[in-house]
Amino acid sequence: MLWNAHETGFRLVAGQTVGLLGGSFDPPHAGHVHITLEALRRFRLDRVIWLVSPGNPLKPRGPAPLPERMAAARGIMRHPRVIVSDFERLAGTRHTARTLKSLRQGFPGVRFVWLMGADNLAQLHRWDDWHQIMGQMPVGVLARPGSRMAARGSVAADVYRHARLPARAAPLLARSAPPAWCFVNVPMVDLSSTELRRVRAGRG
């Protein structure tokens, strides 16, 4: 299925390099903004799309209502090259591999890069169809505080060690054939949505 700007709220054209940052964003915070700006710069991306998920299959408790999280995300992420989207709701997907497939089929010729924090790389082997994720598009991994060693020693990092690009090749990632991934160390803001929710609930 081909997607158009009227349906999705954004327009992409063949040849563009576009990063995809998925998550519940419950709530979105400065750490999300920071890794987005670093990804734009380090991986030489034309755009980054925040894919605000209806729900995370790995989390037992549901997130705040999607409209609230979308509004909060748009309030904190103000950049002309960053798009906040509820594409997963539109496409009816809840698992990353299916979301990426829908985007690839719907925007032929766009060079997508899946973006994740190093903490997600450490648990990637627990995700549904994680081999399909690695095989569909390049993956950019941005280090978060305390997660570098676990990520580098993870199942996914070991299985795909042959496909890893050195950090100095980060600008080439978007135009690399998958499987390809690149781990970059960046100055990080040590924030998490989990900690922010605890503070809001009076448990921090």
Short mmCIF file of C-alpha atoms in Angstrom, two decimals:
data_model
loop_
_atom_site.label_atom_id
_atom_site.label_comp_id
_atom_site.label_asym_id
_atom_site.label_seq_id
_atom_site.Cartn_x
_atom_site.Cartn_y
_atom_site.Cartn_z
CA MET A 1 0.00 0.00 0.00
CA LEU A 2 1.34 3.42 -0.99
CA TRP A 3 0.83 6.15 1.62
CA ASN A 4 0.20 9.79 0.84
CA ALA A 5 0.66 13.00 2.79
CA HIS A 6 -3.07 13.44 3.32
CA GLU A 7 -3.28 10.10 5.13
CA THR A 8 -0.06 10.24 7.12
CA GLY A 9 0.39 13.95 7.73
CA PHE A 10 3.90 13.91 6.25
CA ARG A 11 5.44 13.78 2.79
CA LEU A 12 8.55 11.79 1.90
CA VAL A 13 10.24 11.51 -1.47
CA ALA A 14 12.52 8.90 -2.98
CA GLY A 15 16.17 9.43 -2.17
CA GLN A 16 15.59 11.05 1.22
CA THR A 17 17.33 9.60 4.27
CA VAL A 18 14.84 9.28 7.11
CA GLY A 19 15.42 8.08 10.67
CA LEU A 20 12.63 6.34 12.56
CA LEU A 21 12.50 6.61 16.35
CA GLY A 22 9.75 4.49 17.84
CA GLY A 23 8.41 4.29 21.35
CA SER A 24 5.54 5.02 23.69
CA PHE A 25 6.96 8.47 24.56
CA ASP A 26 5.22 8.25 27.92
CA PRO A 27 6.14 10.98 28.54
CA PRO A 28 8.46 12.44 25.89
CA HIS A 29 11.48 14.18 27.42
CA ALA A 30 14.73 15.99 26.73
CA GLY A 31 16.56 12.69 26.25
CA HIS A 32 14.37 11.86 23.25
CA VAL A 33 15.03 15.29 21.80
CA HIS A 34 18.77 14.95 22.38
CA ILE A 35 19.21 11.60 20.63
CA THR A 36 17.02 12.81 17.76
CA LEU A 37 19.23 15.83 17.13
CA GLU A 38 22.36 13.69 17.45
CA ALA A 39 20.93 11.16 14.97
CA LEU A 40 20.19 13.90 12.43
CA ARG A 41 23.79 15.07 12.66
CA ARG A 42 25.73 11.83 13.08
CA PHE A 43 23.87 9.77 10.49
CA ARG A 44 23.36 12.70 8.06
CA LEU A 45 19.60 12.29 7.93
CA ASP A 46 17.18 14.52 6.05
CA ARG A 47 14.33 13.78 8.47
CA VAL A 48 13.52 11.93 11.66
CA ILE A 49 10.04 10.61 12.38
CA TRP A 50 8.91 9.96 15.94
CA LEU A 51 6.63 6.93 15.75
CA VAL A 52 4.45 7.33 18.83
CA SER A 53 3.12 3.84 19.48
CA PRO A 54 -0.44 3.01 20.56
CA GLY A 55 1.17 0.63 23.06
CA ASN A 56 4.37 -1.31 23.73
CA PRO A 57 3.85 -5.12 23.55
CA LEU A 58 6.79 -5.64 25.97
CA LYS A 59 5.29 -3.48 28.72
CA PRO A 60 2.56 -4.96 30.96
CA ARG A 61 0.92 -1.61 31.72
CA GLY A 62 -0.62 0.53 29.02
CA PRO A 63 0.64 4.06 28.35
CA ALA A 64 -1.25 7.33 28.68
CA PRO A 65 -3.87 7.98 25.95
CA LEU A 66 -2.31 8.41 22.52
CA PRO A 67 -3.67 11.95 21.89
CA GLU A 68 -2.06 13.14 25.15
CA ARG A 69 1.32 11.66 24.22
CA MET A 70 1.12 13.06 20.67
CA ALA A 71 0.40 16.54 22.00
CA ALA A 72 3.23 16.31 24.52
CA ALA A 73 5.64 15.06 21.85
CA ARG A 74 4.77 17.92 19.51
CA GLY A 75 5.17 20.35 22.37
CA ILE A 76 8.71 19.27 23.23
CA MET A 77 10.09 18.30 19.81
CA ARG A 78 10.10 21.48 17.76
CA HIS A 79 12.40 21.12 14.77
CA PRO A 80 11.66 21.63 11.07
CA ARG A 81 13.20 18.26 10.14
CA VAL A 82 11.45 16.18 12.81
CA ILE A 83 7.95 14.77 12.37
CA VAL A 84 5.79 13.46 15.22
CA SER A 85 3.47 10.76 13.89
CA ASP A 86 0.91 8.17 15.02
CA PHE A 87 1.63 6.08 11.91
CA GLU A 88 1.33 2.80 13.81
CA ARG A 89 -2.27 3.62 14.71
CA LEU A 90 -2.99 4.50 11.09
CA ALA A 91 -1.33 1.36 9.73
CA GLY A 92 -2.79 -0.89 12.43
CA THR A 93 0.61 -2.22 13.50
CA ARG A 94 1.95 -2.79 17.00
CA HIS A 95 5.21 -4.62 16.25
CA THR A 96 8.25 -2.86 14.87
CA ALA A 97 8.97 -5.33 12.06
CA ARG A 98 5.47 -4.86 10.63
CA THR A 99 5.62 -1.08 10.99
CA LEU A 100 8.91 -0.93 9.10
CA LYS A 101 7.55 -3.17 6.36
CA SER A 102 4.52 -0.91 5.92
CA LEU A 103 6.71 2.19 5.70
CA ARG A 104 9.13 0.62 3.22
CA GLN A 105 6.30 -0.53 0.98
CA GLY A 106 4.41 2.72 1.34
CA PHE A 107 7.35 5.01 0.55
CA PRO A 108 9.46 3.29 -2.12
CA GLY A 109 12.89 4.77 -2.67
CA VAL A 110 13.12 6.42 0.76
CA ARG A 111 16.24 5.35 2.66
CA PHE A 112 14.99 4.57 6.16
CA VAL A 113 17.14 4.03 9.25
CA TRP A 114 15.73 2.49 12.42
CA LEU A 115 17.02 4.42 15.44
CA MET A 116 17.31 3.05 18.96
CA GLY A 117 19.07 3.64 22.22
CA ALA A 118 21.77 1.21 23.27
CA ASP A 119 19.45 -0.16 25.97
CA ASN A 120 17.08 -1.37 23.25
CA LEU A 121 19.90 -3.11 21.38
CA ALA A 122 20.62 -5.05 24.57
CA GLN A 123 17.11 -6.53 24.55
CA LEU A 124 16.46 -6.59 20.79
CA HIS A 125 16.55 -10.40 20.68
CA ARG A 126 13.35 -10.40 22.78
CA TRP A 127 11.41 -8.44 20.16
CA ASP A 128 9.05 -10.19 17.73
CA ASP A 129 10.72 -10.87 14.37
CA TRP A 130 13.88 -9.04 15.37
CA HIS A 131 15.86 -10.62 12.53
CA GLN A 132 13.39 -9.01 10.14
CA ILE A 133 14.10 -5.63 11.73
CA MET A 134 17.82 -6.03 11.11
CA GLY A 135 17.21 -7.30 7.59
CA GLN A 136 14.81 -4.57 6.46
CA MET A 137 16.83 -1.42 6.99
CA PRO A 138 20.05 -0.10 8.56
CA VAL A 139 19.98 0.44 12.32
CA GLY A 140 21.54 3.39 14.12
CA VAL A 141 22.29 2.79 17.81
CA LEU A 142 22.92 5.77 20.09
CA ALA A 143 24.58 5.13 23.44
CA ARG A 144 22.66 5.96 26.61
CA PRO A 145 24.21 6.23 30.09
CA GLY A 146 24.99 2.88 31.68
CA SER A 147 23.95 0.80 28.67
CA ARG A 148 27.06 0.74 26.48
CA MET A 149 28.60 -2.48 27.80
CA ALA A 150 25.32 -4.43 27.87
CA ALA A 151 24.57 -3.38 24.30
CA ARG A 152 27.98 -4.30 22.94
CA GLY A 153 27.77 -7.72 24.59
CA SER A 154 24.15 -8.36 23.53
CA VAL A 155 22.80 -11.26 21.50
CA ALA A 156 21.98 -8.98 18.57
CA ALA A 157 25.43 -7.37 18.57
CA ASP A 158 27.05 -10.81 18.51
CA VAL A 159 24.82 -12.29 15.80
CA TYR A 160 25.28 -9.24 13.55
CA ARG A 161 28.87 -8.38 14.43
CA HIS A 162 29.80 -8.87 10.75
CA ALA A 163 27.33 -6.11 9.77
CA ARG A 164 28.59 -3.43 12.15
CA LEU A 165 29.95 -0.21 10.67
CA PRO A 166 32.61 1.70 12.62
CA ALA A 167 31.45 4.93 14.23
CA ARG A 168 33.49 6.97 11.76
CA ALA A 169 31.30 5.52 8.98
CA ALA A 170 28.07 6.75 10.60
CA PRO A 171 27.36 9.23 7.75
CA LEU A 172 27.26 6.24 5.35
CA LEU A 173 24.76 4.19 7.33
CA ALA A 174 21.57 5.39 5.61
CA ARG A 175 22.94 4.36 2.22
CA SER A 176 24.21 0.96 3.37
CA ALA A 177 22.45 -2.27 2.44
CA PRO A 178 20.95 -4.14 5.40
CA PRO A 179 21.88 -5.81 7.57
CA ALA A 180 24.01 -2.88 8.67
CA TRP A 181 24.22 -1.14 12.01
CA CYS A 182 26.36 1.51 13.62
CA PHE A 183 26.93 2.23 17.30
CA VAL A 184 27.80 5.82 18.15
CA ASN A 185 28.79 7.23 21.52
CA VAL A 186 27.24 10.64 22.11
CA PRO A 187 27.01 12.93 25.13
CA MET A 188 23.75 11.81 26.65
CA VAL A 189 21.01 13.28 28.79
CA ASP A 190 20.40 10.70 31.52
CA LEU A 191 16.62 10.76 31.55
CA SER A 192 14.00 8.06 31.11
CA SER A 193 10.24 8.10 30.73
CA THR A 194 9.99 5.55 33.56
CA GLU A 195 11.75 7.85 36.03
CA LEU A 196 9.62 10.81 34.98
CA ARG A 197 6.44 8.81 35.56
CA ARG A 198 7.67 7.88 39.06
CA VAL A 199 8.31 11.52 39.89
CA ARG A 200 4.87 12.52 38.63
CA ALA A 201 3.28 9.79 40.75
CA GLY A 202 5.13 11.01 43.84
CA ARG A 203 7.43 7.98 44.01
CA GLY A 204 10.64 9.76 42.95
#
